[in-house]
Amino acid sequence: MSSPSDRPALHKVKPSIGIRLAGTGMAVPDVVVTNHDLAKKVDTSDEWITQRTGIHQRRIAPEGVTVRDLATAATAAAIKDAGIAPTDLDMLVLATTQPEMVCPSTAARVVAEVGASPAGALDVNAVCSGFVYALNVSTSLILSGAVRTVAVVGADVMSRMMDWKERSTCILFGDGAGAAILQASDNPDQGSLHLSMGSDGSQWRHLYCPRTPDQLPPDDSIFSGAYDTLQMNGREIYRFAVSTLQGEIDRALTACNLKPQDLSVIISHQSNMRILESAREKLGLPKEKVYINIDRYGNTSAASVAICLNELKQAGRVRPGDLVLFVALGGGLTWASNLWRV
Ligand code: ACO
């Protein structure tokens, strides 16, 4: 597997305008499923899940609650937090692994449901890297001058693509959505300092969701036998996540001539507490500088970084002037980061 450090240097964003983080929101289902609850359904234990992943509980969408419902609620909350009218939105970029339908995009329906028509609408699929990909797309659209106000949304209902007999996978995920409103500003120091996106599709077989037998990889030894469910080689993904997370953080800091200590907080995709702790220890950062909420929500895929951002902003822990590093990695395989001055 190629490592991010093998790849050529990435473009540095040189904004002539800035971008303001105007508001955030989130939505998670009310239903809490603890590790103890899961242990009644599959052969696992609270102790195993907590020690290997750091997860204590996750939210699971009840029947009838869709990815569109969660995305709409998160977007509406972010619009309210930003103090704008829905019609102020020029664009909505929605990251999801599970668009409700292939046609139309989920984004188009969310735009309509929050009352933001005729804003542009675009679904992005980069699996767990989705929100940071959507953030980067939105950043680029604003810096190009094409749009001024964008809703960036990450939403997933991962519980719908679980094989609930596969204990090494189903314990990891939860459902939810998060959103952020970005607005062009006159302050060029605000917004993205550096962004990065990458993929290695040759490694797709370590995390995939097959529909039919012809989609299985030649070596289908990890296939659980259940189509339309997530198949995962946990050890390979773990190795990829540890090295890629570290690589992306190093590259962003090096590109901007910064030290880890200069960061106010790292907002990372929540894949496993051990992966996040390992990165934090290597960087020599205190606990409060790498935000963690996987204990409460599990891995919410495209929603995780957005949910973290909302929790930090609503708690007053992301303030003007702060330097925040968004970083994520996931199926594809994909990875992305965005170093951001709030
Ligand atoms: N409960 C109890 N035992 C379990 C469970 C479970 N839920 N799952 C697996 N085991 C058992 C295995 O069967 C195995 O038993 P054996 O030794 O008798 O064969 C043993 O535990 C060890 O299994 P491993 O797979 O080696 O466990 P590991 O320490 O690698 O942890 C885990 C597994 C948690 C999945 C880890 O590999 C991981 O987190 N990988 C990253 C996966 C990830 O983040 N995926 C998210 C999608 S992509 C992304 O977000 C970046």
CSV table of C-alpha atoms and ligand atoms in Angstrom, one decimal:
chain,number,residue,atom,x,y,z
A,1,MET,CA,0.0,0.0,0.0
A,2,SER,CA,1.4,3.4,-0.9
A,3,SER,CA,1.8,5.8,2.0
A,4,PRO,CA,0.7,9.4,1.8
A,5,SER,CA,4.3,10.5,2.2
A,6,ASP,CA,5.1,8.9,-1.1
A,7,ARG,CA,2.8,11.2,-2.9
A,8,PRO,CA,3.8,14.6,-4.4
A,9,ALA,CA,3.5,17.8,-2.5
A,10,LEU,CA,0.0,19.2,-2.4
A,11,HIS,CA,-1.3,22.6,-3.4
A,12,LYS,CA,-1.4,25.2,-0.8
A,13,VAL,CA,-4.6,27.3,-0.8
A,14,LYS,CA,-3.8,30.9,-1.3
A,15,PRO,CA,-7.0,32.7,-0.6
A,16,SER,CA,-7.6,36.3,-1.7
A,17,ILE,CA,-10.8,36.1,0.4
A,18,GLY,CA,-11.3,34.4,3.7
A,19,ILE,CA,-13.9,31.9,4.9
A,20,ARG,CA,-15.9,32.3,8.1
A,21,LEU,CA,-17.2,29.3,10.1
A,22,ALA,CA,-20.6,30.8,10.6
A,23,GLY,CA,-22.5,28.0,12.4
A,24,THR,CA,-22.7,24.3,13.1
A,25,GLY,CA,-25.4,21.8,13.9
A,26,MET,CA,-25.9,18.1,14.5
A,27,ALA,CA,-28.6,15.4,14.7
A,28,VAL,CA,-28.4,11.9,16.1
A,29,PRO,CA,-31.2,9.4,16.7
A,30,ASP,CA,-32.6,9.2,20.2
A,31,VAL,CA,-32.0,5.5,20.5
A,32,VAL,CA,-28.9,4.7,22.5
A,33,VAL,CA,-27.4,1.2,22.1
A,34,THR,CA,-24.8,0.3,24.7
A,35,ASN,CA,-22.1,-2.4,24.4
A,36,HIS,CA,-24.1,-4.4,27.0
A,37,ASP,CA,-27.1,-4.1,24.6
A,38,LEU,CA,-25.0,-5.4,21.7
A,39,ALA,CA,-23.6,-8.3,23.8
A,40,LYS,CA,-27.2,-9.6,24.0
A,41,LYS,CA,-27.3,-9.9,20.2
A,42,VAL,CA,-23.8,-10.9,19.2
A,43,ASP,CA,-20.9,-12.8,20.8
A,44,THR,CA,-19.1,-9.9,22.3
A,45,SER,CA,-18.6,-8.0,25.6
A,46,ASP,CA,-18.5,-4.5,26.9
A,47,GLU,CA,-14.9,-5.2,28.1
A,48,TRP,CA,-13.7,-6.3,24.6
A,49,ILE,CA,-15.3,-3.4,22.7
A,50,THR,CA,-14.1,-0.8,25.2
A,51,GLN,CA,-10.5,-2.0,25.3
A,52,ARG,CA,-10.1,-2.5,21.5
A,53,THR,CA,-12.1,0.6,20.3
A,54,GLY,CA,-12.9,3.0,23.2
A,55,ILE,CA,-16.6,2.8,22.2
A,56,HIS,CA,-19.2,2.6,25.1
A,57,GLN,CA,-22.4,3.3,23.1
A,58,ARG,CA,-23.7,4.5,19.8
A,59,ARG,CA,-27.0,6.0,18.4
A,60,ILE,CA,-29.0,3.8,16.0
A,61,ALA,CA,-31.7,5.1,13.7
A,62,PRO,CA,-35.0,3.4,14.3
A,63,GLU,CA,-36.9,2.1,11.2
A,64,GLY,CA,-38.3,5.1,9.2
A,65,VAL,CA,-35.5,7.5,10.2
A,66,THR,CA,-33.4,8.1,7.1
A,67,VAL,CA,-30.0,9.6,6.3
A,68,ARG,CA,-32.0,12.5,4.7
A,69,ASP,CA,-33.9,13.1,8.0
A,70,LEU,CA,-30.7,13.4,10.0
A,71,ALA,CA,-29.0,15.5,7.4
A,72,THR,CA,-32.0,17.9,7.2
A,73,ALA,CA,-32.1,18.3,11.0
A,74,ALA,CA,-28.4,18.9,11.2
A,75,THR,CA,-28.5,21.4,8.4
A,76,ALA,CA,-31.5,23.3,9.9
A,77,ALA,CA,-29.7,23.5,13.2
A,78,ALA,CA,-26.5,24.9,11.5
A,79,ILE,CA,-28.5,27.5,9.6
A,80,LYS,CA,-30.2,28.6,12.9
A,81,ASP,CA,-26.8,28.7,14.6
A,82,ALA,CA,-25.4,30.9,11.8
A,83,GLY,CA,-28.3,33.3,12.1
A,84,ILE,CA,-28.9,33.2,8.3
A,85,ALA,CA,-32.0,32.5,6.3
A,86,PRO,CA,-32.2,29.2,4.5
A,87,THR,CA,-32.4,31.1,1.2
A,88,ASP,CA,-29.0,32.6,1.9
A,89,LEU,CA,-27.4,29.3,1.0
A,90,ASP,CA,-25.8,29.2,-2.4
A,91,MET,CA,-24.8,25.5,-2.2
A,92,LEU,CA,-25.1,22.4,-0.1
A,93,VAL,CA,-22.5,19.7,-0.3
A,94,LEU,CA,-23.5,16.5,1.5
A,95,ALA,CA,-21.1,13.7,2.3
A,96,THR,CA,-22.7,10.3,2.7
A,97,THR,CA,-21.9,6.7,2.1
A,98,GLN,CA,-25.5,6.0,1.7
A,99,PRO,CA,-27.5,8.3,-0.5
A,100,GLU,CA,-31.1,7.4,-0.2
A,101,MET,CA,-31.3,6.8,-3.9
A,102,VAL,CA,-28.9,6.9,-6.8
A,103,CYS,CA,-31.3,9.5,-8.3
A,104,PRO,CA,-32.0,12.1,-7.0
A,105,SER,CA,-29.0,13.1,-4.8
A,106,THR,CA,-29.8,13.3,-1.1
A,107,ALA,CA,-28.4,16.8,-1.1
A,108,ALA,CA,-31.1,18.1,-3.5
A,109,ARG,CA,-33.8,16.9,-1.2
A,110,VAL,CA,-32.1,18.3,1.9
A,111,VAL,CA,-31.9,21.7,0.1
A,112,ALA,CA,-35.6,21.6,-0.5
A,113,GLU,CA,-36.5,20.4,3.0
A,114,VAL,CA,-34.6,23.1,4.8
A,115,GLY,CA,-36.2,25.7,2.5
A,116,ALA,CA,-32.9,26.6,0.7
A,117,SER,CA,-34.1,26.2,-2.9
A,118,PRO,CA,-32.7,27.0,-5.5
A,119,ALA,CA,-29.3,26.5,-3.9
A,120,GLY,CA,-27.0,24.1,-5.7
A,121,ALA,CA,-26.8,20.5,-4.3
A,122,LEU,CA,-24.1,17.9,-4.5
A,123,ASP,CA,-23.6,14.5,-2.9
A,124,VAL,CA,-20.0,13.4,-2.2
A,125,ASN,CA,-18.9,9.9,-1.4
A,126,ALA,CA,-15.6,9.4,0.2
A,127,VAL,CA,-16.9,7.1,2.9
A,128,CYS,CA,-15.4,8.0,6.3
A,129,SER,CA,-13.3,10.8,4.7
A,130,GLY,CA,-16.5,12.3,3.3
A,131,PHE,CA,-17.0,15.3,5.5
A,132,VAL,CA,-13.4,16.6,5.0
A,133,TYR,CA,-13.7,16.0,1.2
A,134,ALA,CA,-17.0,18.0,1.3
A,135,LEU,CA,-15.3,20.7,3.4
A,136,ASN,CA,-12.4,20.9,0.8
A,137,VAL,CA,-14.8,21.0,-2.1
A,138,SER,CA,-16.8,23.8,-0.4
A,139,THR,CA,-13.6,25.7,0.5
A,140,SER,CA,-12.5,25.6,-3.1
A,141,LEU,CA,-15.9,26.7,-4.4
A,142,ILE,CA,-15.9,29.7,-2.1
A,143,LEU,CA,-12.3,30.6,-2.8
A,144,SER,CA,-13.1,30.5,-6.6
A,145,GLY,CA,-15.7,33.1,-6.1
A,146,ALA,CA,-18.4,30.9,-7.5
A,147,VAL,CA,-20.5,30.9,-4.2
A,148,ARG,CA,-20.5,32.8,-0.9
A,149,THR,CA,-22.5,30.7,1.5
A,150,VAL,CA,-22.3,26.9,1.7
A,151,ALA,CA,-23.7,24.2,4.0
A,152,VAL,CA,-21.3,21.3,4.4
A,153,VAL,CA,-23.0,18.2,5.7
A,154,GLY,CA,-21.9,14.8,6.7
A,155,ALA,CA,-24.6,12.1,7.3
A,156,ASP,CA,-24.6,8.4,7.5
A,157,VAL,CA,-26.9,5.6,8.8
A,158,MET,CA,-24.2,2.9,9.0
A,159,SER,CA,-26.4,0.6,11.0
A,160,ARG,CA,-28.3,-0.1,7.8
A,161,MET,CA,-25.2,-1.6,6.1
A,162,MET,CA,-24.2,-3.8,9.0
A,163,ASP,CA,-24.1,-7.6,9.1
A,164,TRP,CA,-25.4,-7.9,12.6
A,165,LYS,CA,-23.9,-11.4,12.9
A,166,GLU,CA,-20.4,-10.0,12.1
A,167,ARG,CA,-19.1,-9.0,15.6
A,168,SER,CA,-15.8,-7.4,14.5
A,169,THR,CA,-17.7,-4.8,12.3
A,170,CYS,CA,-21.1,-4.2,13.7
A,171,ILE,CA,-19.8,-3.0,17.1
A,172,LEU,CA,-17.9,-0.2,15.5
A,173,PHE,CA,-20.5,2.0,13.9
A,174,GLY,CA,-23.3,4.4,14.8
A,175,ASP,CA,-25.7,6.8,13.0
A,176,GLY,CA,-25.8,10.6,12.9
A,177,ALA,CA,-25.3,13.8,11.0
A,178,GLY,CA,-23.4,17.1,11.4
A,179,ALA,CA,-23.3,20.3,9.4
A,180,ALA,CA,-21.4,23.5,9.1
A,181,ILE,CA,-22.2,26.8,7.4
A,182,LEU,CA,-19.2,28.5,5.6
A,183,GLN,CA,-19.4,32.0,4.4
A,184,ALA,CA,-17.0,34.1,2.3
A,185,SER,CA,-15.4,36.8,4.5
A,186,ASP,CA,-13.3,39.9,3.9
A,187,ASN,CA,-10.6,38.6,6.3
A,188,PRO,CA,-8.1,36.6,4.2
A,189,ASP,CA,-6.6,35.1,7.4
A,190,GLN,CA,-9.8,33.2,8.1
A,191,GLY,CA,-10.4,29.8,6.6
A,192,SER,CA,-8.3,27.1,5.0
A,193,LEU,CA,-4.5,27.4,5.1
A,194,HIS,CA,-3.8,24.0,3.4
A,195,LEU,CA,-6.0,21.2,2.1
A,196,SER,CA,-5.3,17.7,0.9
A,197,MET,CA,-7.2,14.8,-0.6
A,198,GLY,CA,-5.9,11.4,-1.6
A,199,SER,CA,-7.0,7.9,-2.5
A,200,ASP,CA,-5.6,4.4,-3.1
A,201,GLY,CA,-8.3,2.5,-4.9
A,202,SER,CA,-6.1,-0.5,-5.4
A,203,GLN,CA,-6.7,-1.3,-1.7
A,204,TRP,CA,-10.6,-1.1,-2.0
A,205,ARG,CA,-11.0,-4.8,-0.9
A,206,HIS,CA,-10.1,-4.0,2.7
A,207,LEU,CA,-13.4,-2.1,3.2
A,208,TYR,CA,-16.3,-2.7,0.7
A,209,CYS,CA,-20.0,-3.4,0.4
A,210,PRO,CA,-20.7,-5.9,-2.4
A,211,ARG,CA,-24.1,-6.1,-4.0
A,212,THR,CA,-23.5,-9.2,-6.2
A,213,PRO,CA,-21.1,-12.1,-6.4
A,214,ASP,CA,-19.2,-10.6,-9.4
A,215,GLN,CA,-18.2,-7.7,-7.2
A,216,LEU,CA,-16.3,-9.8,-4.7
A,217,PRO,CA,-12.5,-9.5,-4.9
A,218,PRO,CA,-10.4,-12.5,-6.0
A,219,ASP,CA,-9.4,-13.1,-2.5
A,220,ASP,CA,-12.8,-13.0,-0.8
A,221,SER,CA,-11.6,-14.5,2.5
A,222,ILE,CA,-13.1,-11.6,4.6
A,223,PHE,CA,-16.5,-11.9,2.9
A,224,SER,CA,-19.1,-12.7,5.6
A,225,GLY,CA,-21.5,-14.1,3.1
A,226,ALA,CA,-24.0,-11.2,3.5
A,227,TYR,CA,-24.4,-9.0,0.4
A,228,ASP,CA,-25.2,-5.3,0.9
A,229,THR,CA,-23.3,-5.2,4.2
A,230,LEU,CA,-19.9,-3.7,5.0
A,231,GLN,CA,-17.0,-6.1,4.7
A,232,MET,CA,-13.8,-5.1,6.6
A,233,ASN,CA,-10.3,-6.3,7.0
A,234,GLY,CA,-9.9,-4.7,10.5
A,235,ARG,CA,-6.1,-5.3,10.8
A,236,GLU,CA,-5.3,-3.7,7.4
A,237,ILE,CA,-7.6,-0.8,8.0
A,238,TYR,CA,-6.1,-0.3,11.4
A,239,ARG,CA,-2.6,-0.2,9.9
A,240,PHE,CA,-3.7,2.1,7.1
A,241,ALA,CA,-5.5,4.4,9.6
A,242,VAL,CA,-2.5,4.8,12.0
A,243,SER,CA,0.0,5.6,9.2
A,244,THR,CA,-2.3,7.8,7.2
A,245,LEU,CA,-3.5,9.9,10.1
A,246,GLN,CA,0.0,10.6,11.2
A,247,GLY,CA,1.1,11.3,7.6
A,248,GLU,CA,-1.7,13.7,6.9
A,249,ILE,CA,-1.1,15.6,10.1
A,250,ASP,CA,2.7,15.9,9.4
A,251,ARG,CA,2.2,17.0,5.8
A,252,ALA,CA,-0.3,19.8,6.8
A,253,LEU,CA,2.0,21.1,9.5
A,254,THR,CA,5.1,20.9,7.4
A,255,ALA,CA,3.4,22.7,4.5
A,256,CYS,CA,2.5,25.6,6.7
A,257,ASN,CA,5.7,25.5,8.7
A,258,LEU,CA,3.9,24.8,12.0
A,259,LYS,CA,4.5,22.6,15.0
A,260,PRO,CA,1.9,20.3,16.6
A,261,GLN,CA,1.8,22.6,19.6
A,262,ASP,CA,0.6,25.4,17.3
A,263,LEU,CA,-2.7,23.6,16.8
A,264,SER,CA,-5.6,24.5,19.0
A,265,VAL,CA,-7.3,21.1,18.3
A,266,ILE,CA,-7.2,18.2,15.9
A,267,ILE,CA,-10.7,17.2,14.8
A,268,SER,CA,-10.2,13.7,13.4
A,269,HIS,CA,-12.5,11.0,12.0
A,270,GLN,CA,-13.5,8.8,14.9
A,271,SER,CA,-12.5,5.3,13.8
A,272,ASN,CA,-10.9,3.9,17.0
A,273,MET,CA,-9.8,5.4,20.3
A,274,ARG,CA,-6.4,3.6,20.0
A,275,ILE,CA,-5.7,5.1,16.6
A,276,LEU,CA,-6.4,8.6,17.9
A,277,GLU,CA,-4.4,8.1,21.1
A,278,SER,CA,-1.4,6.7,19.2
A,279,ALA,CA,-1.4,9.9,16.9
A,280,ARG,CA,-1.7,12.2,20.0
A,281,GLU,CA,1.1,10.5,21.8
A,282,LYS,CA,3.5,10.6,18.8
A,283,LEU,CA,2.7,14.4,18.4
A,284,GLY,CA,3.3,14.9,22.1
A,285,LEU,CA,0.0,16.7,22.6
A,286,PRO,CA,-2.2,16.8,25.7
A,287,LYS,CA,-5.6,15.0,25.7
A,288,GLU,CA,-7.7,18.1,25.1
A,289,LYS,CA,-5.9,18.8,21.8
A,290,VAL,CA,-7.2,15.7,20.0
A,291,TYR,CA,-11.0,15.7,20.4
A,292,ILE,CA,-12.7,12.3,21.0
A,293,ASN,CA,-16.3,11.4,21.2
A,294,ILE,CA,-16.2,7.9,19.8
A,295,ASP,CA,-17.0,6.7,23.3
A,296,ARG,CA,-20.6,8.2,22.9
A,297,TYR,CA,-21.3,7.8,19.1
A,298,GLY,CA,-19.0,5.1,17.7
A,299,ASN,CA,-17.8,5.6,14.2
A,300,THR,CA,-20.5,7.6,12.4
A,301,SER,CA,-18.5,7.6,9.1
A,302,ALA,CA,-19.1,10.8,7.0
A,303,ALA,CA,-20.7,12.4,10.0
A,304,SER,CA,-18.0,12.0,12.6
A,305,VAL,CA,-15.8,15.1,12.0
A,306,ALA,CA,-18.9,17.3,11.6
A,307,ILE,CA,-20.4,16.1,14.9
A,308,CYS,CA,-17.1,16.7,16.7
A,309,LEU,CA,-16.9,20.2,15.2
A,310,ASN,CA,-20.4,21.0,16.4
A,311,GLU,CA,-19.8,19.7,19.9
A,312,LEU,CA,-16.6,21.8,20.2
A,313,LYS,CA,-18.1,24.9,18.7
A,314,GLN,CA,-21.2,24.7,20.9
A,315,ALA,CA,-19.0,24.2,24.0
A,316,GLY,CA,-17.0,27.4,23.1
A,317,ARG,CA,-13.9,25.4,22.4
A,318,VAL,CA,-13.5,26.5,18.8
A,319,ARG,CA,-13.1,30.3,18.8
A,320,PRO,CA,-12.0,33.0,16.3
A,321,GLY,CA,-8.3,32.8,15.7
A,322,ASP,CA,-8.0,29.1,16.7
A,323,LEU,CA,-6.0,26.8,14.4
A,324,VAL,CA,-8.0,23.6,13.8
A,325,LEU,CA,-6.8,20.6,11.8
A,326,PHE,CA,-9.6,18.5,10.2
A,327,VAL,CA,-8.4,15.0,9.2
A,328,ALA,CA,-10.2,11.9,8.0
A,329,LEU,CA,-9.6,8.5,6.3
A,330,GLY,CA,-11.8,5.8,5.2
A,331,GLY,CA,-13.0,3.3,2.5
A,332,GLY,CA,-11.7,3.8,-1.0
A,333,LEU,CA,-9.2,3.9,0.5
A,334,THR,CA,-9.3,7.6,0.9
A,335,TRP,CA,-7.9,10.4,3.1
A,336,ALA,CA,-8.2,14.2,3.4
A,337,SER,CA,-7.3,17.1,5.7
A,338,ASN,CA,-7.9,20.8,6.0
A,339,LEU,CA,-5.9,23.1,8.2
A,340,TRP,CA,-8.2,25.9,9.2
A,341,ARG,CA,-7.9,29.3,10.9
A,342,VAL,CA,-11.2,29.9,12.6
B,1,ACO,N1,-16.1,-9.2,20.5
B,1,ACO,C1,-15.3,-10.1,21.0
B,1,ACO,N2,-14.3,-10.7,20.3
B,1,ACO,C2,-14.1,-10.2,19.0
B,1,ACO,C3,-14.9,-9.2,18.5
B,1,ACO,C4,-15.9,-8.7,19.3
B,1,ACO,N3,-16.7,-7.7,18.9
B,1,ACO,N4,-14.5,-8.9,17.2
B,1,ACO,C5,-13.4,-9.7,17.0
B,1,ACO,N5,-13.2,-10.5,18.1
B,1,ACO,C6,-12.2,-11.6,18.3
B,1,ACO,C7,-11.7,-12.1,17.0
B,1,ACO,O1,-12.5,-13.2,16.5
B,1,ACO,C8,-10.3,-12.6,17.4
B,1,ACO,O2,-10.5,-13.8,18.1
B,1,ACO,P1,-9.4,-15.0,17.8
B,1,ACO,O3,-8.1,-14.4,18.4
B,1,ACO,O4,-9.9,-16.1,18.7
B,1,ACO,O5,-9.4,-15.3,16.4
B,1,ACO,C9,-9.8,-11.6,18.4
B,1,ACO,O6,-11.0,-10.9,18.9
B,1,ACO,C10,-8.9,-10.6,17.9
B,1,ACO,O7,-9.4,-10.1,16.6
B,1,ACO,P2,-8.7,-9.0,15.8
B,1,ACO,O8,-9.5,-8.7,14.6
B,1,ACO,O9,-7.2,-9.3,15.7
B,1,ACO,O10,-8.8,-7.7,16.8
B,1,ACO,P3,-8.1,-6.3,16.7
B,1,ACO,O11,-7.3,-6.1,17.9
B,1,ACO,O12,-7.5,-6.1,15.4
B,1,ACO,O13,-9.4,-5.3,16.8
B,1,ACO,C11,-10.8,-4.0,15.4
B,1,ACO,C12,-10.4,-5.4,15.8
B,1,ACO,C13,-11.3,-3.3,16.6
B,1,ACO,C14,-11.8,-4.1,14.3
B,1,ACO,C15,-9.5,-3.3,14.9
B,1,ACO,O14,-8.9,-4.1,13.9
B,1,ACO,C16,-9.9,-1.9,14.3
B,1,ACO,O15,-10.3,-1.0,14.9
B,1,ACO,N6,-9.6,-1.8,13.0
B,1,ACO,C17,-9.9,-0.6,12.3
B,1,ACO,C18,-11.3,-0.7,11.7
B,1,ACO,C19,-11.9,0.6,11.5
B,1,ACO,O16,-11.6,1.6,12.0
B,1,ACO,N7,-13.0,0.5,10.6
B,1,ACO,C20,-13.8,1.6,10.4
B,1,ACO,C21,-14.0,1.9,9.0
B,1,ACO,S1,-12.7,2.7,8.2
B,1,ACO,C22,-12.3,4.0,9.1
B,1,ACO,O17,-13.1,4.5,9.8
B,1,ACO,C23,-11.0,4.5,8.9
